[in-house]
Each structure stands twice: as structure tokens, then as C-alpha cells.
Coordinates of C-alpha atoms and ligand atoms in Angstrom, one line a residue:
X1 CA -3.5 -9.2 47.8
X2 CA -3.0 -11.2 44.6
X3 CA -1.4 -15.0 45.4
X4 CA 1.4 -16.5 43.4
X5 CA 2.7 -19.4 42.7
X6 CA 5.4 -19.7 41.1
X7 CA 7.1 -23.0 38.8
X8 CA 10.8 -23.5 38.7
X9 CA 13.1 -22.8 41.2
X10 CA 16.8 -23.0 39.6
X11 CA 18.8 -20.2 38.3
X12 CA 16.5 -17.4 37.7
X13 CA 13.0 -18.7 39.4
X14 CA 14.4 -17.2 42.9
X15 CA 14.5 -13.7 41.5
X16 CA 11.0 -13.8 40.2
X17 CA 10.0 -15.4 43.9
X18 CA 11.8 -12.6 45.6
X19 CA 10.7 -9.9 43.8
X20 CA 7.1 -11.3 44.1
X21 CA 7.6 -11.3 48.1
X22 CA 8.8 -7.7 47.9
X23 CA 6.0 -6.1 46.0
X24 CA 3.4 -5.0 48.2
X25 CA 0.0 -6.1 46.1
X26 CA 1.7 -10.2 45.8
X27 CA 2.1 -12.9 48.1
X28 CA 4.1 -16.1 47.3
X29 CA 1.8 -18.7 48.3
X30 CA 3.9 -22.0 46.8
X31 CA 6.6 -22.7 44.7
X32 CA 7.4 -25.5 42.8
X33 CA 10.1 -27.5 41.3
X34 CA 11.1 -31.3 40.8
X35 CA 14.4 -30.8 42.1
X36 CA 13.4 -31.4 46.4
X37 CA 17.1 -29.7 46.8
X38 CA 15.5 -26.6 45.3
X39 CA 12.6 -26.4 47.4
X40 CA 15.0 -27.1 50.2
X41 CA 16.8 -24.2 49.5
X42 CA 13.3 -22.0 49.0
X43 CA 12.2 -23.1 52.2
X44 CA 15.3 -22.0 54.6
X45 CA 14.5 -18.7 52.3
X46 CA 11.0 -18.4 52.5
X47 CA 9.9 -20.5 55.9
X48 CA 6.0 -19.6 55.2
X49 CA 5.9 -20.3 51.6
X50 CA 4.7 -23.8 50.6
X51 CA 6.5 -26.3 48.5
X52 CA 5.8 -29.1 46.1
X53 CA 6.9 -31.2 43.5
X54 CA 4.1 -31.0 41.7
X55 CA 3.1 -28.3 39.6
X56 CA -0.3 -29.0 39.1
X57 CA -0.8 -28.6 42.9
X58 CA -0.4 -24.5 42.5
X59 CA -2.6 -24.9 39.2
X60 CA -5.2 -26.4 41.0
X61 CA -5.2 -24.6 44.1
X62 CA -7.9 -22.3 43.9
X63 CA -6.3 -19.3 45.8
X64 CA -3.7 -18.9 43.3
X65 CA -4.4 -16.1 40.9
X66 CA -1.2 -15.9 39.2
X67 CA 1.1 -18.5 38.0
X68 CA 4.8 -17.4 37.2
X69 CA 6.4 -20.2 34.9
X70 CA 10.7 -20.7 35.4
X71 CA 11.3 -23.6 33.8
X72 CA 13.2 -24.9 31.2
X73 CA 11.5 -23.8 27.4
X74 CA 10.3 -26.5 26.5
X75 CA 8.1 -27.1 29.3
X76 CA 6.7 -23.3 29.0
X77 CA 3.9 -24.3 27.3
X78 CA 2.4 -27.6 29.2
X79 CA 2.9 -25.6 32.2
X80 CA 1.2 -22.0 30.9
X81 CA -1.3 -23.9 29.1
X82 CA -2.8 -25.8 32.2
X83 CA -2.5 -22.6 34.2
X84 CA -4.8 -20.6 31.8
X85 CA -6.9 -23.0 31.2
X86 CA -7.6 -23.1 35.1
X87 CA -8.1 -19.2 34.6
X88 CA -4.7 -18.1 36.0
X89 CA -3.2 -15.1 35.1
X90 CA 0.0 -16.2 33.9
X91 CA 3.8 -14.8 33.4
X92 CA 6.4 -17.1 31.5
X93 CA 9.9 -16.9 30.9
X94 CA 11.4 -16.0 27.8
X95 CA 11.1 -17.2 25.1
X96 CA 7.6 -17.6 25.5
X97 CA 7.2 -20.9 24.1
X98 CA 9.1 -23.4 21.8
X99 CA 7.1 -23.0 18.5
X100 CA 4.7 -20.1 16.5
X101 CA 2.2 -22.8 16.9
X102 CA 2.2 -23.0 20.8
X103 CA 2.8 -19.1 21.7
X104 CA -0.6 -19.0 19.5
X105 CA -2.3 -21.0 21.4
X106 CA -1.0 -19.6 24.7
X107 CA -2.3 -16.0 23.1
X108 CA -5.7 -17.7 21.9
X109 CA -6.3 -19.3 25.2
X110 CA -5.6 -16.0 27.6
X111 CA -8.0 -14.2 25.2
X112 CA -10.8 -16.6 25.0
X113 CA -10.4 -16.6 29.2
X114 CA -9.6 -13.3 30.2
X115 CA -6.7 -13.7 32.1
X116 CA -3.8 -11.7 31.6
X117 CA -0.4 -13.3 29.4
X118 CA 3.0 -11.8 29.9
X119 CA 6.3 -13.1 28.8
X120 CA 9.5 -12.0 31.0
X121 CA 11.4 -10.1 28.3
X122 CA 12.6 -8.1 31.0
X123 CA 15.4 -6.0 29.1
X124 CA 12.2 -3.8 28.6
X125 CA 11.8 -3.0 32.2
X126 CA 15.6 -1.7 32.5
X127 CA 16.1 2.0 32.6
X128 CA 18.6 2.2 30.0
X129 CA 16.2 0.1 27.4
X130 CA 13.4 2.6 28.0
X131 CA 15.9 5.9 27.7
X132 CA 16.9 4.7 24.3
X133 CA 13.3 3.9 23.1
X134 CA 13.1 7.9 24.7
X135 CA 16.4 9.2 22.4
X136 CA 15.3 7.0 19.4
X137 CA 11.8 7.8 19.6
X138 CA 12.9 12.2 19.5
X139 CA 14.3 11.0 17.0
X140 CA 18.0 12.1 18.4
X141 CA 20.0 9.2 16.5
X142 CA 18.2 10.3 12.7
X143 CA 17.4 7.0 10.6
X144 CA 18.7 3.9 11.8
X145 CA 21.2 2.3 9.5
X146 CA 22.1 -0.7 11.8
X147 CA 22.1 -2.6 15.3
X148 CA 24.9 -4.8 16.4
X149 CA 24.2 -6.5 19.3
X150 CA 26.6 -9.2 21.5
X151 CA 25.9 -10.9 24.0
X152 CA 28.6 -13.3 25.1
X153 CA 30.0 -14.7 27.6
X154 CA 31.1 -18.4 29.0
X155 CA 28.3 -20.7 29.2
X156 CA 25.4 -21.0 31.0
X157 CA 25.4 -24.1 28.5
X158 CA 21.1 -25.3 28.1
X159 CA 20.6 -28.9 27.2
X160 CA 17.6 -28.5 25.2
X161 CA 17.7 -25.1 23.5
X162 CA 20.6 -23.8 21.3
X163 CA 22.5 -20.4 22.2
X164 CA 20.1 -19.0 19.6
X165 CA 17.1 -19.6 21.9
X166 CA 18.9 -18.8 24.9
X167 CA 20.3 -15.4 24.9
X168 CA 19.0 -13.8 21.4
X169 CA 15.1 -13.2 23.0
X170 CA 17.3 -10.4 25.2
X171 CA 18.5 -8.7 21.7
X172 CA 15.8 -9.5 19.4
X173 CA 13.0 -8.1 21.9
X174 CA 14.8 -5.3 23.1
X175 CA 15.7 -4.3 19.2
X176 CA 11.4 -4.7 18.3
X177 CA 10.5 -2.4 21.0
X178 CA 13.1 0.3 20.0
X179 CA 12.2 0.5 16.6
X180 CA 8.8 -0.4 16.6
X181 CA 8.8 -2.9 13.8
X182 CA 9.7 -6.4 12.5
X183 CA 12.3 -7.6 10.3
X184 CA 10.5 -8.7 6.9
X185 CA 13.4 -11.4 6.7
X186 CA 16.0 -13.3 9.0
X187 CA 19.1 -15.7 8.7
X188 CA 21.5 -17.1 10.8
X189 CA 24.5 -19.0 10.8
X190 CA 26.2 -20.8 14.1
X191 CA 28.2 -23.7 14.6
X192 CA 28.5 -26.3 17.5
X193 CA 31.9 -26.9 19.4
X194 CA 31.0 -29.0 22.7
X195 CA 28.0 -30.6 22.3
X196 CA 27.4 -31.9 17.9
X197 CA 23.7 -31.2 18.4
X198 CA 23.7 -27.6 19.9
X199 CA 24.7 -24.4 18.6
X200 CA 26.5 -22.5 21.0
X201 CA 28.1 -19.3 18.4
X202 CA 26.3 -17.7 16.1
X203 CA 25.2 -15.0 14.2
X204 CA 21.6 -13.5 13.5
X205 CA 21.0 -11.1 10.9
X206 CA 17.6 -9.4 10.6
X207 CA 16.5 -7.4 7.8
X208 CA 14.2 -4.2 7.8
X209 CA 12.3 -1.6 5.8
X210 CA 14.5 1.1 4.3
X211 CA 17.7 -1.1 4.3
X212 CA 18.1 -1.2 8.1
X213 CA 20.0 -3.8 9.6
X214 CA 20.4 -5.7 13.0
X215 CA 23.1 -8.3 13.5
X216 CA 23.1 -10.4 16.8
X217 CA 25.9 -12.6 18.3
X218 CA 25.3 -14.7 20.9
X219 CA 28.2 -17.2 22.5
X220 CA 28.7 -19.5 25.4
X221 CA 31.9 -19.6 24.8
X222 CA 33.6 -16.5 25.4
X223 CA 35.7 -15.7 27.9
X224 CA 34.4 -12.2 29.1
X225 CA 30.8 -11.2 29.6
X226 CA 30.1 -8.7 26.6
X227 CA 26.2 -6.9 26.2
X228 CA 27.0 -4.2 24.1
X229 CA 24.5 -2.8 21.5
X230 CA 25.8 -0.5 19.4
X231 CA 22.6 1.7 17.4
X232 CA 24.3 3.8 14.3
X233 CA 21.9 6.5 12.9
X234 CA 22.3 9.2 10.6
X235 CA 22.4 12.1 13.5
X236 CA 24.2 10.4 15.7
X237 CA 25.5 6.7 17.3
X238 CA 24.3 5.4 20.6
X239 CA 26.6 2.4 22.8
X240 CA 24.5 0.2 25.6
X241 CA 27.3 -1.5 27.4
X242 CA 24.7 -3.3 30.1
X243 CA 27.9 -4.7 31.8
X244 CA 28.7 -0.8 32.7
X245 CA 28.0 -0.2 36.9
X246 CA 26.7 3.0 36.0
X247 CA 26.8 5.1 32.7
X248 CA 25.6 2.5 30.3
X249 CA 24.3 4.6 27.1
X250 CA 26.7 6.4 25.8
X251 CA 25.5 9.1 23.0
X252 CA 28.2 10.5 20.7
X253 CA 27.6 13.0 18.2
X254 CA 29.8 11.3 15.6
X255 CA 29.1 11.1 11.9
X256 CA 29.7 11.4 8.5
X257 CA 28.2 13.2 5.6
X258 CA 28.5 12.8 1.7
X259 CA 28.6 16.5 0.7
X260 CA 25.7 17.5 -1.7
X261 CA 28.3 19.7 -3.2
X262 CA 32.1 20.4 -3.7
X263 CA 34.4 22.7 -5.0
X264 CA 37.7 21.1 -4.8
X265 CA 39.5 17.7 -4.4
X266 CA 40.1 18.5 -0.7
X267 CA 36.3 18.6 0.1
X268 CA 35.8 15.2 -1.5
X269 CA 34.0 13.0 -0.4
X270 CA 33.4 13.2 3.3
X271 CA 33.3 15.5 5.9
X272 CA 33.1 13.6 9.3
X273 CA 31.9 15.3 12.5
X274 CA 33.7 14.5 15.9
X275 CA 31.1 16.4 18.6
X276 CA 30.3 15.7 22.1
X277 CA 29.8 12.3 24.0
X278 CA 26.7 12.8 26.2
X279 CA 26.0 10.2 29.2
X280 CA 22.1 10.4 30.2
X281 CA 21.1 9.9 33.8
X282 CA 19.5 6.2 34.4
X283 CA 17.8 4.8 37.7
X284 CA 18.9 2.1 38.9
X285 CA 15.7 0.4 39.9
X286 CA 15.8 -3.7 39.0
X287 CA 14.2 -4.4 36.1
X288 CA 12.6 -7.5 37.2
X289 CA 11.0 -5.7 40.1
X290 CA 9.6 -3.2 37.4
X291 CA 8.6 -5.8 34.9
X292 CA 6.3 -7.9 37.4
X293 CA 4.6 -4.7 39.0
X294 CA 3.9 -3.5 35.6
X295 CA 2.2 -6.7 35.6
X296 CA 0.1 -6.5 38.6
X297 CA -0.1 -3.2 37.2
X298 CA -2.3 -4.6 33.8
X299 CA -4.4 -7.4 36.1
X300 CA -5.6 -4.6 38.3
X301 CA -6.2 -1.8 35.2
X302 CA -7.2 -4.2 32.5
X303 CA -3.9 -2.6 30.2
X304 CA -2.0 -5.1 27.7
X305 CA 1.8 -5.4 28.9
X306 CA 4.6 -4.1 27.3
X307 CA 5.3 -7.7 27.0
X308 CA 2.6 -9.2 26.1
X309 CA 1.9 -12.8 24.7
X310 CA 1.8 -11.0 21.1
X311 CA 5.6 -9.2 21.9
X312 CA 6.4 -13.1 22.9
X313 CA 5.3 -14.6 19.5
X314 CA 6.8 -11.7 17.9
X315 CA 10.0 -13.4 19.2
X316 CA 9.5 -16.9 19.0
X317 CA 9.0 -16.1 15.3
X318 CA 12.3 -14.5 14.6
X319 CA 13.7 -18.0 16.9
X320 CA 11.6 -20.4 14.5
X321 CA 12.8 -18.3 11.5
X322 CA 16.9 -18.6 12.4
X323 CA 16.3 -21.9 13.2
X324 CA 15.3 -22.7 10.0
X325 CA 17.8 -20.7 8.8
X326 CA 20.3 -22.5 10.4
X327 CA 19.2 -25.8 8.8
X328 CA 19.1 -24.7 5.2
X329 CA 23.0 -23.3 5.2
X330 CA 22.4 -19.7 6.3
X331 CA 19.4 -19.4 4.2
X332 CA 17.6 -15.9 4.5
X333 CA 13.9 -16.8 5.8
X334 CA 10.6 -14.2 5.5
X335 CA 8.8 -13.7 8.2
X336 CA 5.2 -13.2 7.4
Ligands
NAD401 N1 14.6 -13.1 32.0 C1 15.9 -13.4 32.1 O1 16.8 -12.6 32.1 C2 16.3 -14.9 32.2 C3 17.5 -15.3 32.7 C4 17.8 -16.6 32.8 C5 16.8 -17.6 32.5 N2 15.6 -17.2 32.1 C6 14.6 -18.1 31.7 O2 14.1 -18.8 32.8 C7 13.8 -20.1 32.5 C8 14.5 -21.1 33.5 O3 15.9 -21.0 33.2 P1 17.0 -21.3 34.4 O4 18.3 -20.8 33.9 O5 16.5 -20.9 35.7 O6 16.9 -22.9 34.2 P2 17.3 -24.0 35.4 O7 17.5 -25.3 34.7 O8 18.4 -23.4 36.2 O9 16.0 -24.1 36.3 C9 14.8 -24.7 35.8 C10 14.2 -25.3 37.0 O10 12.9 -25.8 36.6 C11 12.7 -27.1 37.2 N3 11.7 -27.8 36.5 C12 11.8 -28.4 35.2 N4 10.7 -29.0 34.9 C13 9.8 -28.7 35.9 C14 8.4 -29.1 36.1 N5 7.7 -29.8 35.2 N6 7.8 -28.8 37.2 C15 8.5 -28.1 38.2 N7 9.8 -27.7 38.0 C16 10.4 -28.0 36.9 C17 14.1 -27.7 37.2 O11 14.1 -28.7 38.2 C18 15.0 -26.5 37.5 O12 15.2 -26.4 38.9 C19 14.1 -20.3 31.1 O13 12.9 -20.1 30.3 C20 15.1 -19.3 30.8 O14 15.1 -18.8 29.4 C21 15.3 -15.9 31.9

């Protein structure tokens, strides 16, 4: 039995703690948070589980093997950093951490001390992610041209991070793991409506080999809740609506080809194809129950995770790189 404990107890911290109390290899041994109405609430949930204000108490306590960090992003790495140094295995939040610099560190340090370093990119646990890595890796959709991904809705607004870093780590690592490469440039333009010093629209672009191109928008301001990725290939097109109940990928056997050859006016220039719209069969075991047995998974086998600390730098990269986009006018910016 592996012990957790587990820092940050607001809006998404509770999932992490409950799926930790339902998987059979954990057990939450404390939580943490600063907010004593949290730990309140944790308590009436969780009567056996210990609380404290403190963080370091779960970093210190010597029972703990894992340390699962909710917090806000720019605590990620303090908090990840003091775990692995006390040789915790450690899972934090996305993004990973606020800077190249410090998701570098976080990598170097889990390295140098064994201990394993996952990031909670956990659009890679859901069923319908890993069906389309399936349909793309077959090779079903042809080449890629582009990826447009939304992901809007109104608010949650963060103080400290702009909409950017909130909800683009969902598109940007779910788009690396489906095609299996980085962009070789980024750029990004938003704008700020309620609070002057935070983004909350904009627009990512991220350029690839071969011309292929992903665009992200991310909002707090919308009215409806929109995660739709749309993934247009040469073969076919493919729509993830994650808002969808049930039937979330759609695949439709749409396209259009330039004929190599014509005879008469009529034939010129395109011939488009209007074919069948398949709906694959998902599962609809939760995600974050998947991601943190995958995790236990890699502690107990020795196996990298999907999401790794490398998958989380990966990330922060593109972030840093539309950041400094965003303050050189929508400048493109290489990533290296
Ligand atoms: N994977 C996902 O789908 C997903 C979804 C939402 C949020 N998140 C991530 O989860 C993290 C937390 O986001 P949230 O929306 O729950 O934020 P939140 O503000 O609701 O909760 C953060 C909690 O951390 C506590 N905290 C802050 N500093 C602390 C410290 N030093 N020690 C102990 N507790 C501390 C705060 O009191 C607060 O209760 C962020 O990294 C966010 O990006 C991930």
C-alpha cells in the first residue's frame, strides 16, 4: 500500500484525493491546504485522513511515498521541489511548472533521485484522446493539414496565470501526443477585458513540419462551454466534442481532391467526397482514475508515464513561447 499525501484542496485537489482513496494499491494519509475551510470540508469527507496547514508536514513525514501537488502554478515548483528532494515520488498539476528553467529542474532532480515525476495532463487518460491517437496512428485521417481546438467557456478566472496557462496545457498536450511531434515555432495573440494584466481570449498558433497547423482558442469569457477539436486530414476529418454525454469523436469521410487530370470544364477543379460519418465506441472510465493508476502503475514497474516530467516541459515550452509571443505583438517564436 503506497501512502499519499496530497497538497491543495480547492477546485480540483478533491478529485485527485478521491480517486486516490478509490484505487486499491493508495491510501490518503494527509492532505493539505492553507485554507482551514478546505480541510474542514476534507475532513467531514474523509474522517480518517489527516489534515494540516502545512505542507511541509506531508514532505516530511516519512510514511508518505507519494506527494500529489493541487495548487495554484506558481507554487508547483517550491512544493515538487521539496517533495523530491525528500525522495517522494511526486505528481503535479498541469502545467508542470511556471518556467523551462524550473520544469528542468523538477526533471533533473527526479532523475538524480529516482523517484518517479508525472504531470496531470489528464486529457491523455480519456478514452476518446487515446482512440484518436488509435485512428491517427492507422493512419485513417491521411496527413494532417490542421488542428483547431476551443476551449471556452465563462470563467474559472486564475489570479496569477493568464487563460493561456490555464486551459491551453489541455490542447497543446493532447495535440503532442496525437501527432507525436513539436511545433518548430509558436505565436499568439490575446487581449485582456476584466482584469488589464491578464489575458483571458486568445489565440495560439503552432507551426509544424510539412506545413501542418494547430490553432488553439481559449476564453473565460464565453458564454457556453465549447471543447471541440476539430483534426482535418487528407483521408478524412475527425470532430472531439468532449462536451458530448456519449459519442464524442465523430469520423466523417469527407474530402476534397484536386484531380491529377481533366477532360472538361465540368471536372475542374475539385471533386469533393460526401461518405459515411462513423461514431467509434469509447469507455467511459474517468480519466483521472486512469491517469493516477497508470502512475502507481510506473512506481511499481519502473516505466516512464505517458506524462512524464519531459511531456510537462514539452508544454511549459510551448506556454513560455506564447507568452513571449504575446509580449512582442504576436511575434512568431522558435522553439528549440
Ligand atoms: N487536470 C485538470 O483537468 C485540472 C483542472 C483544474 C485545475 N487543474 C490544476 O490544479 C491546480 C489547482 O487548481 P484549482 O483550480 O484547484 O485552484 P484553487 O485555487 O481552487 O485551489 C488551490 C488550493 O491550493 C491551496 N494552496 C495554495 N498554496 C498552498 C500552499 N502553499 N500549501 C497548501 N495549500 C495551498 C489554496 O488554498 C487552494 O485551496 C492548478 O495547477 C490547475 O492548473 C487541473
Amino acid at each position: 500500500m503506497l501512502k499519499v499525501g496530497v497538497i491543495g484542496c480547492g477546485y480540483w485537489g478533491p478529485n485527485l484525493i478521491r480517486n486516490f482513496v478509490q484505487i486499491n494499491e493508495t491510501e490518503v494519509a494527509r492532505v493539505a491546504d492553507l485554507d482551514g475551510s478546505r480541510l474542514r470540508h476534507m475532513k467531514g469527507l474523509y474522517p480518517t485522513i489527516e489534515t494540516t496547514e502545512d505542507y511541509r508536514d506531508i514532505i516530511t513525514d516519512p510514511q508518505i511515498d507519494i506527494v500529489a501537488v493541487a495548487t495554484p502554478v506558481r507554487t508547483h515548483y517550491r512544493i515538487a521541489l521539496e517533495a523530491l528532494s525528500a525522495q517522494k515520488h511526486v505528481f503535479v498539476e498541469k502545467p508542470i511548472a511556471a518556467s523551462v528553467r524550473e520544469a528542468e529542474e523538477l526533471i533533473a532532480l527526479a532523475e538524480r533521485n529516482e523517484r518517479k515525476l508525472m504531470v496531470g495532463h489528464t486529457f491523455l487518460y480519456t478514452s476518446a484522446v487515446r482512440k484518436m491517437k488509435e485512428i491517427i496512428d492507422a493512419d485513417e485521417l491521411g496527413e494532417i493539414y490542421y488542428i483547431n481546438s476551443q476551449r471556452l467557456n465563462l470563467g474559472l478566472f486564475q489570479q496569477d496565470i493568464n487563460v493561456i496557462w490555464d486551459l491551453a496545457p489541455h490542447d497543446i498536450s493532447i495535440i503532442l501526443y496525437l501527432l507525436g511531434q513539436e511545433p518548430h515555432s509558436v505565436r499568439a495573440i490575446g487581449t485582456s477585458h476584466i482584469n488589464p494584466a491578464i489575458e483571458d481570449i486568445a489565440i495560439l498558433t503552432m507551426n509544424f513540419a510539412n506545413g501542418l497547423i494547430a490553432f488553439i482558442q481559449s476564453s473565460w469569457l464565453d458564454p457556453d462551454k465549447v471543447r471541440k477539436m476539430t483534426i482535418v486530414g487528407s483521408k478524412k476529418r475527425l470532430v472531439y466534442d468532449d462536451v458530448q454525454p456519449t459519442e464524442k469523436i465523430r469520423i466523417y469521410d469527407k474530402g476534397v481532391e484536386k484531380p491529377a487530370h481533366y477532360n472538361t470544364y465540368a471536372e475542374f477543379p475539385y471533386s469533393y467526397k460526401y461518405g459515411d460519418i462513423i461514431i467509434p465506441k469509447l469507455d467511459g472510465a474517468e480519466p483521472i482514475h486512469t491517469q493516477l493508476s497508470h502512475f502507481i502503475e510506473c512506481i511499481n514497474n519502473g516505466a516512464a508515464p505517458i506524462s512524464d516530467g519531459k511531456s510537462g516541459l514539452q508544454v511549459v515550452k510551448i506556454l513560455e513561447a506564447a507568452q513571449r509571443s504575446l509580449c512582442t505583438g504576436s511575434s512568431p517564436v522558435s522553439i528549440e
